[in-house]
mmCIF file of C-alpha atoms in Angstrom:
data_model
loop_
_atom_site.group_PDB
_atom_site.id
_atom_site.type_symbol
_atom_site.label_atom_id
_atom_site.label_comp_id
_atom_site.label_asym_id
_atom_site.label_seq_id
_atom_site.Cartn_x
_atom_site.Cartn_y
_atom_site.Cartn_z
ATOM 1 C CA MET A 113 28.870 -11.617 1.992
ATOM 2 C CA SER A 114 29.660 -15.187 1.496
ATOM 3 C CA LEU A 115 33.118 -16.326 0.602
ATOM 4 C CA ILE A 116 33.979 -17.327 -3.032
ATOM 5 C CA THR A 117 34.696 -21.018 -3.178
ATOM 6 C CA ARG A 118 36.797 -22.879 -5.674
ATOM 7 C CA ARG A 119 36.016 -26.197 -7.317
ATOM 8 C CA ALA A 120 38.451 -28.864 -6.249
ATOM 9 C CA LEU A 121 40.480 -30.641 -8.928
ATOM 10 C CA PRO A 122 41.612 -34.240 -8.899
ATOM 11 C CA GLY A 123 45.060 -34.655 -7.424
ATOM 12 C CA LEU A 124 47.735 -35.398 -10.056
ATOM 13 C CA ALA A 125 45.567 -34.509 -13.086
ATOM 14 C CA ALA A 126 45.532 -31.015 -11.733
ATOM 15 C CA LEU A 127 49.316 -30.822 -11.961
ATOM 16 C CA ALA A 128 49.398 -31.908 -15.581
ATOM 17 C CA LEU A 129 47.100 -29.147 -16.722
ATOM 18 C CA PRO A 130 48.466 -25.897 -18.149
ATOM 19 C CA ALA A 131 47.858 -22.834 -15.939
ATOM 20 C CA SER A 132 45.285 -21.413 -18.339
ATOM 21 C CA ALA A 133 43.289 -24.636 -18.297
ATOM 22 C CA ALA A 134 43.402 -24.791 -14.515
ATOM 23 C CA MET A 135 42.151 -21.119 -14.270
ATOM 24 C CA ALA A 136 39.381 -21.957 -16.662
ATOM 25 C CA GLN A 137 37.975 -24.531 -14.176
ATOM 26 C CA THR A 138 37.936 -22.051 -11.368
ATOM 27 C CA THR A 139 34.316 -21.063 -11.028
ATOM 28 C CA PRO A 140 33.137 -18.485 -8.474
ATOM 29 C CA ALA A 141 30.061 -19.702 -6.559
ATOM 30 C CA ALA A 142 26.918 -17.582 -6.715
ATOM 31 C CA PRO A 143 26.474 -15.742 -3.569
ATOM 32 C CA SER A 144 23.831 -17.030 -1.241
ATOM 33 C CA PRO A 145 20.817 -14.703 -0.931
ATOM 34 C CA ALA A 146 20.486 -12.657 2.223
ATOM 35 C CA LYS A 147 17.664 -14.008 4.398
ATOM 36 C CA LEU A 148 15.149 -11.734 5.937
ATOM 37 C CA THR A 149 12.011 -12.318 8.000
ATOM 38 C CA LEU A 150 9.129 -9.843 7.609
ATOM 39 C CA MET A 151 6.236 -9.876 10.031
ATOM 40 C CA LEU A 152 3.021 -8.435 8.640
ATOM 41 C CA ASP A 153 0.684 -6.357 10.808
ATOM 42 C CA TRP A 154 -2.154 -8.871 10.304
ATOM 43 C CA PHE A 155 -3.409 -11.402 7.675
ATOM 44 C CA VAL A 156 -2.449 -10.822 4.053
ATOM 45 C CA ASN A 157 -4.685 -8.208 2.514
ATOM 46 C CA PRO A 158 -4.448 -5.559 -0.245
ATOM 47 C CA ASP A 159 -2.461 -3.268 2.028
ATOM 48 C CA HIS A 160 0.435 -5.717 1.453
ATOM 49 C CA ALA A 161 0.162 -5.763 -2.389
ATOM 50 C CA PRO A 162 3.725 -4.270 -3.031
ATOM 51 C CA ILE A 163 5.243 -6.967 -0.798
ATOM 52 C CA VAL A 164 3.413 -9.810 -2.655
ATOM 53 C CA VAL A 165 4.447 -8.409 -6.026
ATOM 54 C CA ALA A 166 7.964 -8.018 -4.848
ATOM 55 C CA GLN A 167 7.955 -11.651 -3.999
ATOM 56 C CA GLU A 168 5.959 -13.112 -6.872
ATOM 57 C CA GLY A 169 7.504 -10.729 -9.459
ATOM 58 C CA GLY A 170 11.140 -11.626 -8.543
ATOM 59 C CA HIS A 171 12.067 -8.149 -7.191
ATOM 60 C CA PHE A 172 13.329 -9.630 -3.899
ATOM 61 C CA ALA A 173 15.289 -12.347 -5.732
ATOM 62 C CA ARG A 174 16.943 -9.890 -8.110
ATOM 63 C CA ALA A 175 18.031 -7.804 -5.104
ATOM 64 C CA GLY A 176 19.678 -11.007 -3.642
ATOM 65 C CA LEU A 177 17.143 -11.432 -0.938
ATOM 66 C CA GLU A 178 15.185 -14.418 0.282
ATOM 67 C CA VAL A 179 12.286 -12.963 2.175
ATOM 68 C CA ARG A 180 10.046 -14.950 4.534
ATOM 69 C CA ILE A 181 6.781 -13.310 4.980
ATOM 70 C CA ILE A 182 4.825 -14.236 8.191
ATOM 71 C CA ALA A 183 1.236 -13.162 9.114
ATOM 72 C CA PRO A 184 1.173 -12.961 12.915
ATOM 73 C CA ALA A 185 -1.405 -14.780 15.105
ATOM 74 C CA ASP A 186 -1.548 -11.586 17.164
ATOM 75 C CA PRO A 187 -1.295 -8.146 15.586
ATOM 76 C CA ASN A 188 0.741 -7.041 18.643
ATOM 77 C CA ASP A 189 3.509 -9.467 17.825
ATOM 78 C CA PRO A 190 5.479 -7.647 15.100
ATOM 79 C CA PRO A 191 6.819 -4.778 17.170
ATOM 80 C CA ARG A 192 7.650 -7.084 20.042
ATOM 81 C CA LEU A 193 9.433 -9.649 17.815
ATOM 82 C CA VAL A 194 11.415 -7.053 15.857
ATOM 83 C CA ALA A 195 12.369 -5.372 19.192
ATOM 84 C CA ALA A 196 13.593 -8.836 20.552
ATOM 85 C CA LYS A 197 15.471 -9.405 17.237
ATOM 86 C CA GLN A 198 13.313 -12.407 16.494
ATOM 87 C CA ALA A 199 12.208 -10.744 13.140
ATOM 88 C CA ASP A 200 14.223 -8.570 10.936
ATOM 89 C CA LEU A 201 11.340 -6.285 9.836
ATOM 90 C CA GLY A 202 7.737 -5.613 10.730
ATOM 91 C CA VAL A 203 4.877 -3.828 9.311
ATOM 92 C CA TYR A 204 3.516 -1.404 11.852
ATOM 93 C CA TYR A 205 1.671 1.855 12.230
ATOM 94 C CA GLN A 206 3.255 5.334 12.539
ATOM 95 C CA LYS A 207 0.784 6.303 15.240
ATOM 96 C CA SER A 208 1.729 3.199 17.263
ATOM 97 C CA LEU A 209 5.507 3.641 16.718
ATOM 98 C CA HIS A 210 5.505 6.892 18.666
ATOM 99 C CA LEU A 211 3.901 5.226 21.644
ATOM 100 C CA ALA A 212 6.180 2.144 21.424
ATOM 101 C CA VAL A 213 9.313 4.275 21.310
ATOM 102 C CA ASP A 214 8.104 6.292 24.352
ATOM 103 C CA GLN A 215 7.728 3.005 26.208
ATOM 104 C CA GLY A 216 11.291 2.115 25.445
ATOM 105 C CA LEU A 217 11.073 -0.392 22.534
ATOM 106 C CA PRO A 218 14.252 -0.193 20.459
ATOM 107 C CA LEU A 219 12.434 0.294 17.149
ATOM 108 C CA ALA A 220 13.140 2.541 14.159
ATOM 109 C CA ARG A 221 11.042 3.332 11.115
ATOM 110 C CA VAL A 222 13.035 2.306 8.080
ATOM 111 C CA GLY A 223 10.417 2.550 5.275
ATOM 112 C CA THR A 224 6.904 3.436 4.435
ATOM 113 C CA LEU A 225 4.195 1.112 2.905
ATOM 114 C CA VAL A 226 1.003 3.180 2.860
ATOM 115 C CA ALA A 227 1.785 6.926 2.818
ATOM 116 C CA THR A 228 -1.569 8.253 3.620
ATOM 117 C CA PRO A 229 -4.038 7.835 6.478
ATOM 118 C CA LEU A 230 -6.546 5.067 6.028
ATOM 119 C CA SER A 231 -8.460 5.151 9.358
ATOM 120 C CA THR A 232 -11.892 6.849 9.467
ATOM 121 C CA LEU A 233 -14.802 7.653 11.778
ATOM 122 C CA THR A 234 -17.645 6.085 9.856
ATOM 123 C CA VAL A 235 -21.451 6.069 10.219
ATOM 124 C CA LEU A 236 -24.159 4.594 8.030
ATOM 125 C CA ARG A 237 -25.286 6.832 5.163
ATOM 126 C CA ASP A 238 -28.885 6.161 5.836
ATOM 127 C CA GLY A 239 -28.539 6.454 9.572
ATOM 128 C CA ALA A 240 -29.468 9.303 11.950
ATOM 129 C CA VAL A 241 -25.963 10.729 12.141
ATOM 130 C CA LYS A 242 -25.455 13.248 9.364
ATOM 131 C CA THR A 243 -22.808 15.451 11.013
ATOM 132 C CA LEU A 244 -20.217 15.077 13.729
ATOM 133 C CA ALA A 245 -22.403 17.135 16.078
ATOM 134 C CA ASP A 246 -25.109 14.385 15.727
ATOM 135 C CA LEU A 247 -22.865 11.959 17.576
ATOM 136 C CA LYS A 248 -23.533 13.590 20.907
ATOM 137 C CA GLY A 249 -24.962 10.995 23.279
ATOM 138 C CA ARG A 250 -24.348 8.098 20.911
ATOM 139 C CA LYS A 251 -22.144 4.993 20.878
ATOM 140 C CA ILE A 252 -18.809 4.771 18.936
ATOM 141 C CA GLY A 253 -17.228 1.350 18.382
ATOM 142 C CA PHE A 254 -13.462 0.813 18.237
ATOM 143 C CA SER A 255 -11.280 -2.220 17.909
ATOM 144 C CA THR A 256 -7.803 -1.328 19.235
ATOM 145 C CA ALA A 257 -7.455 0.279 22.584
ATOM 146 C CA GLY A 258 -4.912 2.963 23.468
ATOM 147 C CA PHE A 259 -5.550 5.718 20.932
ATOM 148 C CA GLU A 260 -9.423 5.933 20.763
ATOM 149 C CA GLU A 261 -9.917 8.725 23.261
ATOM 150 C CA VAL A 262 -7.383 11.020 21.696
ATOM 151 C CA ALA A 263 -8.725 10.380 18.210
ATOM 152 C CA ILE A 264 -12.338 11.011 19.355
ATOM 153 C CA ASP A 265 -11.385 14.136 21.380
ATOM 154 C CA THR A 266 -9.534 15.499 18.354
ATOM 155 C CA ILE A 267 -12.207 14.750 15.783
ATOM 156 C CA LEU A 268 -15.230 15.832 17.873
ATOM 157 C CA GLY A 269 -13.302 18.678 19.254
ATOM 158 C CA THR A 270 -13.792 20.458 15.891
ATOM 159 C CA VAL A 271 -17.502 20.647 16.707
ATOM 160 C CA GLY A 272 -17.145 21.509 20.393
ATOM 161 C CA LEU A 273 -17.535 17.888 21.623
ATOM 162 C CA SER A 274 -15.282 15.348 23.281
ATOM 163 C CA SER A 275 -15.077 11.713 24.141
ATOM 164 C CA LYS A 276 -17.122 12.584 27.319
ATOM 165 C CA ASP A 277 -20.125 13.268 25.120
ATOM 166 C CA VAL A 278 -20.205 9.772 23.652
ATOM 167 C CA THR A 279 -19.949 6.190 24.854
ATOM 168 C CA LEU A 280 -16.951 4.256 23.579
ATOM 169 C CA VAL A 281 -17.533 0.517 22.959
ATOM 170 C CA ASN A 282 -14.818 -2.073 22.222
ATOM 171 C CA VAL A 283 -16.160 -4.216 19.511
ATOM 172 C CA ASN A 284 -12.862 -6.057 18.920
ATOM 173 C CA PHE A 285 -12.459 -6.630 15.172
ATOM 174 C CA GLY A 286 -16.168 -6.650 14.314
ATOM 175 C CA LEU A 287 -16.296 -2.934 13.248
ATOM 176 C CA SER A 288 -18.623 -3.248 10.262
ATOM 177 C CA SER A 289 -20.945 -5.853 11.769
ATOM 178 C CA ALA A 290 -21.335 -3.757 14.956
ATOM 179 C CA LEU A 291 -22.332 -0.688 12.903
ATOM 180 C CA MET A 292 -24.707 -2.537 10.584
ATOM 181 C CA SER A 293 -26.393 -4.353 13.564
ATOM 182 C CA GLY A 294 -26.972 -1.147 15.403
ATOM 183 C CA GLN A 295 -24.809 -2.055 18.347
ATOM 184 C CA VAL A 296 -23.039 1.253 17.886
ATOM 185 C CA ASP A 297 -23.882 4.399 15.894
ATOM 186 C CA ALA A 298 -20.375 5.010 14.430
ATOM 187 C CA ILE A 299 -17.053 3.133 14.186
ATOM 188 C CA LEU A 300 -13.577 4.471 14.725
ATOM 189 C CA GLY A 301 -10.703 2.872 12.849
ATOM 190 C CA GLY A 302 -12.373 1.355 9.870
ATOM 191 C CA PHE A 303 -10.172 1.685 6.882
ATOM 192 C CA ARG A 304 -11.491 3.837 3.982
ATOM 193 C CA ASN A 305 -10.058 1.338 1.449
ATOM 194 C CA PHE A 306 -11.720 -1.699 3.170
ATOM 195 C CA GLU A 307 -14.554 -1.209 5.676
ATOM 196 C CA LEU A 308 -16.311 1.358 3.386
ATOM 197 C CA HIS A 309 -16.268 -1.196 0.572
ATOM 198 C CA GLN A 310 -17.510 -3.920 2.897
ATOM 199 C CA LEU A 311 -20.448 -1.807 3.997
ATOM 200 C CA ASP A 312 -21.349 -0.963 0.447
ATOM 201 C CA ILE A 313 -21.214 -4.601 -0.678
ATOM 202 C CA GLU A 314 -23.506 -5.464 2.169
ATOM 203 C CA GLY A 315 -26.019 -2.946 1.068
ATOM 204 C CA ARG A 316 -25.414 -0.608 4.010
ATOM 205 C CA PRO A 317 -23.140 2.070 2.529
ATOM 206 C CA GLY A 318 -21.266 4.265 5.069
ATOM 207 C CA ARG A 319 -20.314 7.873 5.285
ATOM 208 C CA ALA A 320 -16.702 8.543 6.420
ATOM 209 C CA PHE A 321 -15.379 11.464 8.422
ATOM 210 C CA TYR A 322 -11.595 11.680 7.777
ATOM 211 C CA PRO A 323 -9.463 12.402 10.870
ATOM 212 C CA GLU A 324 -6.977 14.433 8.857
ATOM 213 C CA GLN A 325 -9.766 16.801 7.885
ATOM 214 C CA HIS A 326 -10.862 17.146 11.418
ATOM 215 C CA GLY A 327 -7.799 18.094 13.482
ATOM 216 C CA MET A 328 -5.512 15.009 13.216
ATOM 217 C CA PRO A 329 -1.986 15.632 11.675
ATOM 218 C CA ILE A 330 -1.416 13.637 8.495
ATOM 219 C CA TYR A 331 0.706 10.522 9.057
ATOM 220 C CA ASP A 332 1.890 7.354 7.366
ATOM 221 C CA GLU A 333 -0.612 4.619 8.026
ATOM 222 C CA LEU A 334 1.611 1.585 7.469
ATOM 223 C CA ILE A 335 5.396 1.633 7.882
ATOM 224 C CA TYR A 336 8.341 -0.881 8.134
ATOM 225 C CA VAL A 337 10.225 -1.063 11.453
ATOM 226 C CA ALA A 338 13.521 -2.663 12.282
ATOM 227 C CA HIS A 339 15.600 -2.887 15.439
ATOM 228 C CA LYS A 340 17.544 0.350 16.006
ATOM 229 C CA ASP A 341 20.770 -1.651 15.712
ATOM 230 C CA ARG A 342 20.000 -2.468 12.106
ATOM 231 C CA VAL A 343 19.428 1.007 10.634
ATOM 232 C CA ARG A 344 22.798 0.908 8.709
ATOM 233 C CA ASP A 345 22.414 -2.538 7.426
ATOM 234 C CA PRO A 346 22.757 -2.493 3.574
ATOM 235 C CA VAL A 347 20.466 -5.551 3.262
ATOM 236 C CA LEU A 348 17.533 -3.466 4.498
ATOM 237 C CA ARG A 349 18.266 -0.900 1.873
ATOM 238 C CA ARG A 350 18.137 -3.619 -0.833
ATOM 239 C CA PHE A 351 14.785 -4.652 0.589
ATOM 240 C CA MET A 352 13.406 -1.089 0.198
ATOM 241 C CA ASP A 353 14.835 -0.757 -3.325
ATOM 242 C CA ALA A 354 13.139 -4.050 -4.254
ATOM 243 C CA LEU A 355 9.819 -2.705 -2.825
ATOM 244 C CA GLU A 356 10.254 0.588 -4.829
ATOM 245 C CA SER A 357 10.659 -1.400 -7.930
ATOM 246 C CA ALA A 358 7.645 -3.641 -7.149
ATOM 247 C CA THR A 359 5.465 -0.661 -6.285
ATOM 248 C CA THR A 360 6.306 1.060 -9.607
ATOM 249 C CA PHE A 361 5.559 -2.268 -11.399
ATOM 250 C CA LEU A 362 2.152 -2.451 -9.543
ATOM 251 C CA LEU A 363 1.049 0.991 -10.680
ATOM 252 C CA ASN A 364 2.135 0.302 -14.258
ATOM 253 C CA ASN A 365 0.592 -3.203 -14.457
ATOM 254 C CA ARG A 366 -2.346 -3.307 -12.097
ATOM 255 C CA GLU A 367 -4.264 -6.242 -13.568
ATOM 256 C CA GLU A 368 -1.085 -8.360 -13.755
ATOM 257 C CA SER A 369 -0.231 -7.457 -10.127
ATOM 258 C CA TRP A 370 -3.708 -8.349 -9.004
ATOM 259 C CA LYS A 371 -3.272 -11.816 -10.597
ATOM 260 C CA MET A 372 0.026 -12.160 -8.713
ATOM 261 C CA PHE A 373 -1.802 -11.133 -5.488
ATOM 262 C CA ILE A 374 -4.461 -13.773 -5.740
ATOM 263 C CA SER A 375 -2.120 -16.600 -6.999
ATOM 264 C CA GLY A 376 -1.283 -19.786 -5.236
ATOM 265 C CA PRO A 377 -2.120 -19.922 -1.579
ATOM 266 C CA ARG A 378 -3.855 -16.539 -1.769
ATOM 267 C CA ARG A 379 -6.590 -17.774 -4.155
ATOM 268 C CA GLU A 380 -9.206 -17.324 -1.363
ATOM 269 C CA LEU A 381 -8.589 -13.620 -1.565
ATOM 270 C CA ASP A 382 -10.172 -13.450 -5.071
ATOM 271 C CA ASN A 383 -13.395 -11.691 -4.167
ATOM 272 C CA GLU A 384 -15.160 -8.411 -4.748
ATOM 273 C CA LEU A 385 -14.164 -6.816 -1.482
ATOM 274 C CA ASN A 386 -10.432 -7.473 -2.121
ATOM 275 C CA ARG A 387 -10.570 -6.455 -5.658
ATOM 276 C CA ARG A 388 -12.109 -3.159 -4.691
ATOM 277 C CA ALA A 389 -9.709 -2.637 -1.781
ATOM 278 C CA PHE A 390 -6.769 -3.498 -4.093
ATOM 279 C CA ALA A 391 -7.837 -0.897 -6.674
ATOM 280 C CA ASP A 392 -8.455 1.644 -4.021
ATOM 281 C CA THR A 393 -5.160 1.263 -2.166
ATOM 282 C CA ALA A 394 -2.888 1.337 -5.222
ATOM 283 C CA ASP A 395 -2.498 5.043 -5.297
ATOM 284 C CA ARG A 396 -1.748 5.222 -1.544
ATOM 285 C CA PHE A 397 1.456 3.118 -1.610
ATOM 286 C CA SER A 398 4.634 5.045 -1.143
ATOM 287 C CA LEU A 399 6.450 5.407 -4.533
ATOM 288 C CA SER A 400 9.688 5.993 -2.438
ATOM 289 C CA PRO A 401 9.313 3.646 0.460
ATOM 290 C CA ALA A 402 12.792 4.412 1.883
ATOM 291 C CA ALA A 403 12.304 8.203 1.809
ATOM 292 C CA LEU A 404 11.565 9.883 5.062
ATOM 293 C CA ASP A 405 9.432 13.070 5.691
ATOM 294 C CA ARG A 406 11.022 14.169 8.997
ATOM 295 C CA ASN A 407 8.414 16.857 9.539
ATOM 296 C CA ARG A 408 5.549 14.404 9.404
ATOM 297 C CA TYR A 409 7.053 12.423 12.257
ATOM 298 C CA GLU A 410 8.092 15.368 14.381
ATOM 299 C CA ARG A 411 4.708 17.015 13.878
ATOM 300 C CA PHE A 412 2.852 13.898 15.007
ATOM 301 C CA ALA A 413 5.089 13.417 18.014
ATOM 302 C CA LYS A 414 4.351 17.083 19.127
ATOM 303 C CA PHE A 415 0.624 16.343 18.631
ATOM 304 C CA LEU A 416 0.861 13.196 20.913
ATOM 305 C CA GLN A 417 2.936 15.080 23.537
ATOM 306 C CA GLY A 418 0.455 17.872 23.604
ATOM 307 C CA ARG A 419 -2.217 15.339 24.473
ATOM 308 C CA LYS A 420 -0.015 13.591 27.076
ATOM 309 C CA MET A 421 0.146 10.346 25.101
ATOM 310 C CA ILE A 422 3.969 10.441 25.172
ATOM 311 C CA GLY A 423 6.252 12.137 27.666
ATOM 312 C CA SER A 424 8.667 13.933 25.344
ATOM 313 C CA VAL A 425 9.423 14.555 21.644
ATOM 314 C CA PRO A 426 12.578 12.582 20.851
ATOM 315 C CA PRO A 427 14.948 13.532 17.917
ATOM 316 C CA VAL A 428 13.406 12.127 14.774
ATOM 317 C CA GLU A 429 16.681 10.361 13.952
ATOM 318 C CA SER A 430 16.437 8.259 17.068
ATOM 319 C CA TYR A 431 13.363 6.436 15.813
ATOM 320 C CA ALA A 432 12.921 7.245 12.056
ATOM 321 C CA VAL A 433 15.638 7.013 9.492
ATOM 322 C CA GLU A 434 16.272 7.124 5.753
ATOM 323 C CA LEU A 435 18.471 4.153 5.067
ATOM 324 C CA PRO A 436 21.881 4.763 3.428
ATOM 325 C CA PRO A 437 22.529 3.500 -0.087
ATOM 326 C CA ALA A 438 23.355 -0.191 -0.235
#
């Protein structure tokens, strides 16, 4: 908290004033807003709508916060910069958090942005693949290495197949184009609120297989992480409370929130794809972003340990917390 300062009075004139008059000229300075740096997981998109609404709608300001929102040049930057205390908060993925903590990064989940899975295994609706079993011997594209084999083994395992029955192809971030061009027969990791709409707009609608309906435990797609040393910082709780207010506003005022989202420097986001994604994502945002479902995190950690992705299942409180009241 900043110190309260007092306005200086001219020398002898001050001595001549009655005490009540002198007191009347004592004016407490407004406290300076607490500054926070938030690293997004990637470029601004509808997944970040509550953050934009909190900024544009004054929710951060009313909470006494000045939030600097940064889109990283590399999606691997947020956890590294937060762990190095070069950013206060980062948007990250629950699935990746477990792996990062197992590797020793001092991170903790302090809030939830998108509270449902978004990732899919997607094929073209008019393609040859009608069921998961039809993927045997075919190519599956993915964009982010590190989790693809476990996901494919889990999903295809429900029909007696595994990653050994398919060819995995790293298509970087060209998931939709790789699928539409025939480079691959399916894509892993396309978001149901984005890539499915993109395919539909391009006239090549997709069919999604949802991992949580095929063996994968339910998880939070997008979360907020902070350095473990910050988990009792009341400023972070004020940030979450502001997001809670902004998310409720968004749900109650969707068109006005959309206009905030595409205002100013984000005018280039005003297109059919983002409008569809914005509408499709609204009901997936956490209404209580600070609230923690401990079982969801412990369950997923056990899932990863069982597949030898992490060495042990740490106590949930060591890497995921519910912030104390501000």
